[in-house]
mmCIF file of C-alpha atoms in Angstrom:
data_model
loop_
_atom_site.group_PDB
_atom_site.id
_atom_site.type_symbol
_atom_site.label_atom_id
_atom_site.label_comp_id
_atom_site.label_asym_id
_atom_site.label_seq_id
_atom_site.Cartn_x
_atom_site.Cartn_y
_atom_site.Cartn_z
ATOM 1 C CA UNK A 232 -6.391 -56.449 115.142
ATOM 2 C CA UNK A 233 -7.087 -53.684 112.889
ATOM 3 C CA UNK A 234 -9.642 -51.323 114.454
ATOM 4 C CA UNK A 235 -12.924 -50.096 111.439
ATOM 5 C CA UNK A 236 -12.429 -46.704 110.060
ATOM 6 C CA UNK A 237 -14.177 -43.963 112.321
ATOM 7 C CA UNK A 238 -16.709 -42.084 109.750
ATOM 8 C CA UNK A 239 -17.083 -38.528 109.983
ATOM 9 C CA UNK A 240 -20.142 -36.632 108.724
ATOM 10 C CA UNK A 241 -19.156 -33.701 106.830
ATOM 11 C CA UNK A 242 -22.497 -31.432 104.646
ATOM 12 C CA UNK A 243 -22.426 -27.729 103.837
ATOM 13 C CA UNK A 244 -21.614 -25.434 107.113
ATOM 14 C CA UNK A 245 -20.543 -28.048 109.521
ATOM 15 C CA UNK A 246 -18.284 -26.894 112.087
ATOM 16 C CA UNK A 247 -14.807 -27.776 111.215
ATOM 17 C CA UNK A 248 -13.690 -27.024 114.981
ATOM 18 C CA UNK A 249 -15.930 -29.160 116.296
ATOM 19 C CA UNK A 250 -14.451 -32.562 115.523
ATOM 20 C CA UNK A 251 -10.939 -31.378 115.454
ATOM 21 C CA UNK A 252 -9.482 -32.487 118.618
ATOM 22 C CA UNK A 253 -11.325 -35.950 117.823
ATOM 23 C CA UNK A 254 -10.473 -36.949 114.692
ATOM 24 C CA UNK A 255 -6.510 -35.576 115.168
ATOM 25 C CA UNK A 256 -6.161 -37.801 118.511
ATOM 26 C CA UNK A 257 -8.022 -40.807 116.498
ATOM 27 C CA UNK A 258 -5.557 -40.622 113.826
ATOM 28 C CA UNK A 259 -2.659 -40.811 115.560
ATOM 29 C CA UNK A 260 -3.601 -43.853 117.278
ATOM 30 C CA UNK A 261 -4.084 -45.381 114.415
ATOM 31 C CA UNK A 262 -7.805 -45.233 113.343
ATOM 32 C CA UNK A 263 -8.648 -43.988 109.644
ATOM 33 C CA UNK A 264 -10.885 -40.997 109.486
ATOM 34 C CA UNK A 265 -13.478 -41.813 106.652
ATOM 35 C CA UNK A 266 -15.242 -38.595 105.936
ATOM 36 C CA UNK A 267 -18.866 -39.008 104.548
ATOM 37 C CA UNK A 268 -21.010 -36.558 102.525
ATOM 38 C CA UNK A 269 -24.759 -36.395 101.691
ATOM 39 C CA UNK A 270 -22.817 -37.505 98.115
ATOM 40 C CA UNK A 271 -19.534 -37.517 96.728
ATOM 41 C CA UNK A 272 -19.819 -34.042 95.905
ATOM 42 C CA UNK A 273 -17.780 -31.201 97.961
ATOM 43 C CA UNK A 274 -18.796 -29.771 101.134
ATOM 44 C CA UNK A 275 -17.829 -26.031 102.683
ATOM 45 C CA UNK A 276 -17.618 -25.924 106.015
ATOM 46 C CA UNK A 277 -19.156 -23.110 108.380
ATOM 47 C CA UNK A 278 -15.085 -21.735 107.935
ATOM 48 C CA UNK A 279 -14.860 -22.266 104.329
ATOM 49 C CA UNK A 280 -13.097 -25.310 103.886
ATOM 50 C CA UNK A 281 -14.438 -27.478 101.128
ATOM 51 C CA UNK A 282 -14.272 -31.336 101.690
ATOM 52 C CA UNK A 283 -14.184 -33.985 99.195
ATOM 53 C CA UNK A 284 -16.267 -36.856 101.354
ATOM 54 C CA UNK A 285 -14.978 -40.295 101.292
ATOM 55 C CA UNK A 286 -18.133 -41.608 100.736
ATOM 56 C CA UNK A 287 -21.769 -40.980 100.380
ATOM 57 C CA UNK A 288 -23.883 -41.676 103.224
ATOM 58 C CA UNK A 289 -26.090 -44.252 101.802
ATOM 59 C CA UNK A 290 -23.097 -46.161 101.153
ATOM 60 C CA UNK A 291 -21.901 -46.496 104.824
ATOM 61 C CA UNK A 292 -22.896 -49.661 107.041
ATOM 62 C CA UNK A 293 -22.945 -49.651 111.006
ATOM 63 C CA UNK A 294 -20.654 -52.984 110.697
ATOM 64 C CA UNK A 295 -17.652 -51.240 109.118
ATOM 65 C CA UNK A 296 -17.189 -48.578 111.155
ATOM 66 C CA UNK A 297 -15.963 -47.817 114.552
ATOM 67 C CA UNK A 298 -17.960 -44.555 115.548
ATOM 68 C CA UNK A 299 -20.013 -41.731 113.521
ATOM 69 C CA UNK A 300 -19.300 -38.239 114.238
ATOM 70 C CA UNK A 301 -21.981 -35.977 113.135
ATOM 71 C CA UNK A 302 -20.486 -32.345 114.056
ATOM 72 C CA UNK A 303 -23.227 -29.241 114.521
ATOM 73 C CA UNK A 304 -24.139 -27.204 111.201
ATOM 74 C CA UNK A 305 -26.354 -24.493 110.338
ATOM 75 C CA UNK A 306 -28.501 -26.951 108.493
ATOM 76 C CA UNK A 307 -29.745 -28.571 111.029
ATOM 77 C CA UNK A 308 -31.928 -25.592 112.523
ATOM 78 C CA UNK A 309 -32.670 -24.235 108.581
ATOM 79 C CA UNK A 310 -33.896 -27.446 106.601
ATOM 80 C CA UNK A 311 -34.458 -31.166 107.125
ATOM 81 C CA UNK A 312 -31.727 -31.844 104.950
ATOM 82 C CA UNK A 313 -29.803 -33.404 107.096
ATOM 83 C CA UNK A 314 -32.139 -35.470 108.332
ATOM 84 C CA UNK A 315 -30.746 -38.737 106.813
ATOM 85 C CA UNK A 316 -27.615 -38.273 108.951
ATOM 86 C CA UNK A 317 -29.744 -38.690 111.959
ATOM 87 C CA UNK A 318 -31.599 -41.720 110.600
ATOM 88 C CA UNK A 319 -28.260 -43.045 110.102
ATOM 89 C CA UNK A 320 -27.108 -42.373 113.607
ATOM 90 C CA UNK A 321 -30.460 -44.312 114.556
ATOM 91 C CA UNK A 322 -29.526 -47.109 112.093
ATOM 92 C CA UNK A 323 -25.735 -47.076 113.778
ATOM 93 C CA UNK A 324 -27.331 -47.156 117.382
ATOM 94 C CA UNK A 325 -29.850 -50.202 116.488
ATOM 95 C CA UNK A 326 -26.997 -52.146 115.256
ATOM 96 C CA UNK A 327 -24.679 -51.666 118.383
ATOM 97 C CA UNK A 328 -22.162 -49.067 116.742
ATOM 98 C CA UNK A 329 -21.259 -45.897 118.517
ATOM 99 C CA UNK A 330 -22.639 -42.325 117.441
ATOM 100 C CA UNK A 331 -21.157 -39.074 118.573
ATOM 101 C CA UNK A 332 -23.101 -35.795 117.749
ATOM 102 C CA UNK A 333 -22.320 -31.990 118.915
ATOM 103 C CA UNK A 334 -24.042 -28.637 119.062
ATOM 104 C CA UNK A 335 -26.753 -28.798 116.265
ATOM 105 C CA UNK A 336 -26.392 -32.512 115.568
ATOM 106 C CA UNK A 337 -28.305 -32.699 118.885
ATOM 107 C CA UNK A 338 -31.277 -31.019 117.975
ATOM 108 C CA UNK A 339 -31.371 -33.290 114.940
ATOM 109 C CA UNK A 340 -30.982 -36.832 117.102
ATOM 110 C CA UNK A 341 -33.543 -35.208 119.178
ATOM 111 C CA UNK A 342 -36.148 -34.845 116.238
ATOM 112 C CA UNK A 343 -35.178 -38.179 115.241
ATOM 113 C CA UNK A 344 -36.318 -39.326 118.791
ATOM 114 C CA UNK A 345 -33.094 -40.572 119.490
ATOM 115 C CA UNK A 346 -32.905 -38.517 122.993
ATOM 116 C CA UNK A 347 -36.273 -39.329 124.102
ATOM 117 C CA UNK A 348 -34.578 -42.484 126.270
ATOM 118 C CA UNK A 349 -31.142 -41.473 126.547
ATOM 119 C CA UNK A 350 -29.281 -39.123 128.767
ATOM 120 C CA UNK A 351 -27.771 -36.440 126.728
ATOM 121 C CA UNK A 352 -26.697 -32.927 127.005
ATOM 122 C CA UNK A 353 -26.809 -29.960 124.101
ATOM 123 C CA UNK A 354 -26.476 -26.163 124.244
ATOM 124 C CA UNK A 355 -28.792 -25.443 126.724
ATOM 125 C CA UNK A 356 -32.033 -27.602 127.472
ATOM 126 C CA UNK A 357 -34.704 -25.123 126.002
ATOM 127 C CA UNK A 358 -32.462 -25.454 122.496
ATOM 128 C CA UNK A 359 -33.370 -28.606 122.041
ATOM 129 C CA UNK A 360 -37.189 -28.071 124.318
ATOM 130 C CA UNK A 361 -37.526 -26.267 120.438
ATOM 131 C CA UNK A 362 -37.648 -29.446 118.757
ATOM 132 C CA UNK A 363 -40.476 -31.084 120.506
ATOM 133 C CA UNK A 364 -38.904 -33.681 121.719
ATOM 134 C CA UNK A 365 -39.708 -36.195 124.528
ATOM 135 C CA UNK A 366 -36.628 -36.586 126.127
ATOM 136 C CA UNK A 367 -36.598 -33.452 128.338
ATOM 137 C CA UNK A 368 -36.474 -35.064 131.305
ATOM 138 C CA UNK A 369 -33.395 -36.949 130.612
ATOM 139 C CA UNK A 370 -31.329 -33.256 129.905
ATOM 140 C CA UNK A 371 -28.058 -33.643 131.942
ATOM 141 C CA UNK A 372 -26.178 -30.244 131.882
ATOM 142 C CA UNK A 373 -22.863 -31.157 131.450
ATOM 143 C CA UNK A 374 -20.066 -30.417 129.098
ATOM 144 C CA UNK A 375 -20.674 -34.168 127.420
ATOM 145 C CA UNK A 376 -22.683 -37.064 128.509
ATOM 146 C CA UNK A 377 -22.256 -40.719 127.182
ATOM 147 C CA UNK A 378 -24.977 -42.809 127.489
ATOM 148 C CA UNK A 379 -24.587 -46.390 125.776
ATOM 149 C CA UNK A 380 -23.052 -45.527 122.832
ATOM 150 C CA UNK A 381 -24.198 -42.424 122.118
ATOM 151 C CA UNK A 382 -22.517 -39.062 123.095
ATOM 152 C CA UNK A 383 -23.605 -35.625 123.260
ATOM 153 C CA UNK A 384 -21.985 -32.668 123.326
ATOM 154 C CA UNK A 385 -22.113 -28.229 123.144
ATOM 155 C CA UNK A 386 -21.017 -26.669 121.149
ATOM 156 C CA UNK A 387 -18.733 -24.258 123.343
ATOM 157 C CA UNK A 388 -16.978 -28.261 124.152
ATOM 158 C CA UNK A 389 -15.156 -29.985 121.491
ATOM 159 C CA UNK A 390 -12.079 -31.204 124.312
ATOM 160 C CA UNK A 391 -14.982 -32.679 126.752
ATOM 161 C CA UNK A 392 -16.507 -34.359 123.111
ATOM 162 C CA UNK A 393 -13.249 -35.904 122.430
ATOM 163 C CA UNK A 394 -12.722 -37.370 125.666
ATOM 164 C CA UNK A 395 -15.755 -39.417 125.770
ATOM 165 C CA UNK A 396 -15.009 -40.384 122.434
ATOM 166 C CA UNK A 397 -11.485 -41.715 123.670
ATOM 167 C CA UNK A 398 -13.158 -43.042 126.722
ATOM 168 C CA UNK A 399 -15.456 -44.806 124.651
ATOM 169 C CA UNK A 400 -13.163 -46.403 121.992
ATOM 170 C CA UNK A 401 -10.615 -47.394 124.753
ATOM 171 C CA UNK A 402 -8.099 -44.995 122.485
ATOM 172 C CA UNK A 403 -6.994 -43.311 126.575
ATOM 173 C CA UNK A 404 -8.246 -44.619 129.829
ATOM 174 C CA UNK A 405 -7.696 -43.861 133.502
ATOM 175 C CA UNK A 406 -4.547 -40.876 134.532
ATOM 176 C CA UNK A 407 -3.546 -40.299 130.704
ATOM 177 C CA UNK A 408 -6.990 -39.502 129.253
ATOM 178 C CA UNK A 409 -7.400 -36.828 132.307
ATOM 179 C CA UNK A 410 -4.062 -35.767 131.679
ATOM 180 C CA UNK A 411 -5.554 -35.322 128.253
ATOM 181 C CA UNK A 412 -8.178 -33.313 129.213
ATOM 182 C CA UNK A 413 -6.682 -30.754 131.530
ATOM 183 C CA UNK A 414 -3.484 -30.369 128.715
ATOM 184 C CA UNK A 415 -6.570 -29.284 126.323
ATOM 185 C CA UNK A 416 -9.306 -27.885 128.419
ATOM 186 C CA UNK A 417 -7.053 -26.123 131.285
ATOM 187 C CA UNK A 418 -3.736 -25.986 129.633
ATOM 188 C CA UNK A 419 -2.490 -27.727 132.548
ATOM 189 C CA UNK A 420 1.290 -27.929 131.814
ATOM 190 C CA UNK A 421 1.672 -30.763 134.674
ATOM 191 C CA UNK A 422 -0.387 -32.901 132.183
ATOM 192 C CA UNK A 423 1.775 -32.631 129.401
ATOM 193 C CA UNK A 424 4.333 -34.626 132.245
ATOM 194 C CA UNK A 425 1.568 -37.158 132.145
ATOM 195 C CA UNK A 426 1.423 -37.575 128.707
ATOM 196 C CA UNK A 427 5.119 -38.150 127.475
ATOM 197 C CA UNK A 428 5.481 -40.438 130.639
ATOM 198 C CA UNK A 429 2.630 -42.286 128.792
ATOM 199 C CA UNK A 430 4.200 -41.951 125.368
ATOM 200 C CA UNK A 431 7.788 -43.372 126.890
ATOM 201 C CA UNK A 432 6.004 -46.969 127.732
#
């Protein structure tokens, strides 16, 4: 069976680094990246890449896609114009579809009230304490936290945000998605063994 595209959000200074590891991994086994834009106008990342999206958001359902990425972005801290992103992540959530957001994206799921009930991680806890939200209580400080099917990341942790997106999605489990982790997080050359062992099956 053919796995549903995996959408990821892309709006004026997202962090292109942020994702990376994610949707490069996701690819490769065999998922389509679909990237989606407020519109189908370009985007410039935070690193000056523009971005043609895929799609506009309004166009995107929960029940074709996979997962939603929503990467951090100055934006989220200056206006509330991404705040239809985080509605969507809300709308994604409700209907049983994953949602992964990092660095910034946090602070906007937590505005959206999206944290209030969930463990999740961020920055630091008094980044998101900003925003007003209710979840404080439910702060883990960790590199990433899944909880359901949503997961939270920093921003100083893209590796630790891919692997509980693998984890999630079933894309590596058990020895090979640690292996995964300390070949990207520790440059553990022992885990690179790991990997091509995997690769061989």
């Amino acid at each position: 069976m053919t796995s549903k595209p995996v959408h990821l959000a892309v709006y004026d200074t997202f962090a292109d680094w942020e994702a990376g590891h994610a949707t490069a991994y996701l690819a490769r086994a065999g998922y389509e990246i679909r990237t989606v834009g407020p519109s189908r106008e370009p985007v410039t990342s935070i690193g000056g890449l523009q971005v043609q999206p895929a799609r506009a958001l309004d166009d995107v359902r929960p029940s074709d896609s996979s997962l939603l990425i929503l990467p951090g972005a100055d934006l989220w801290d200056t206006s509330d114009d991404l705040a239809p992103f985080a509605r969507k992540a809300r709308e994604f959530l409700a209907a049983g579809v994953p949602v992964a957001a990092i660095c910034g994206a946090t602070a906007g799921l937590a505005r959206e009230g999206l944290l209030d009930d969930r463990a999740h991680t961020s920055a630091v806890s008094f980044y998101l304490a900003a925003t007003g939200y209710g979840g404080g209580e439910r702060y883990v400080d960790a590199d990433a936290v899944t909880d359901g099917g949503l997961i939270t990341a920093g921003p100083t942790e893209p590796v630790a945000f891919a692997r509980e997106i693998f984890r999630l999605l079933g894309v590596y489990e058990g020895e090979v998605l640690d292996a995964w982790y300390r070949l990207f997080h520790d440059s553990d050359p022992q885990a690179y063994a790991v990997l091509e062992k995997a690769a061989a099956r």
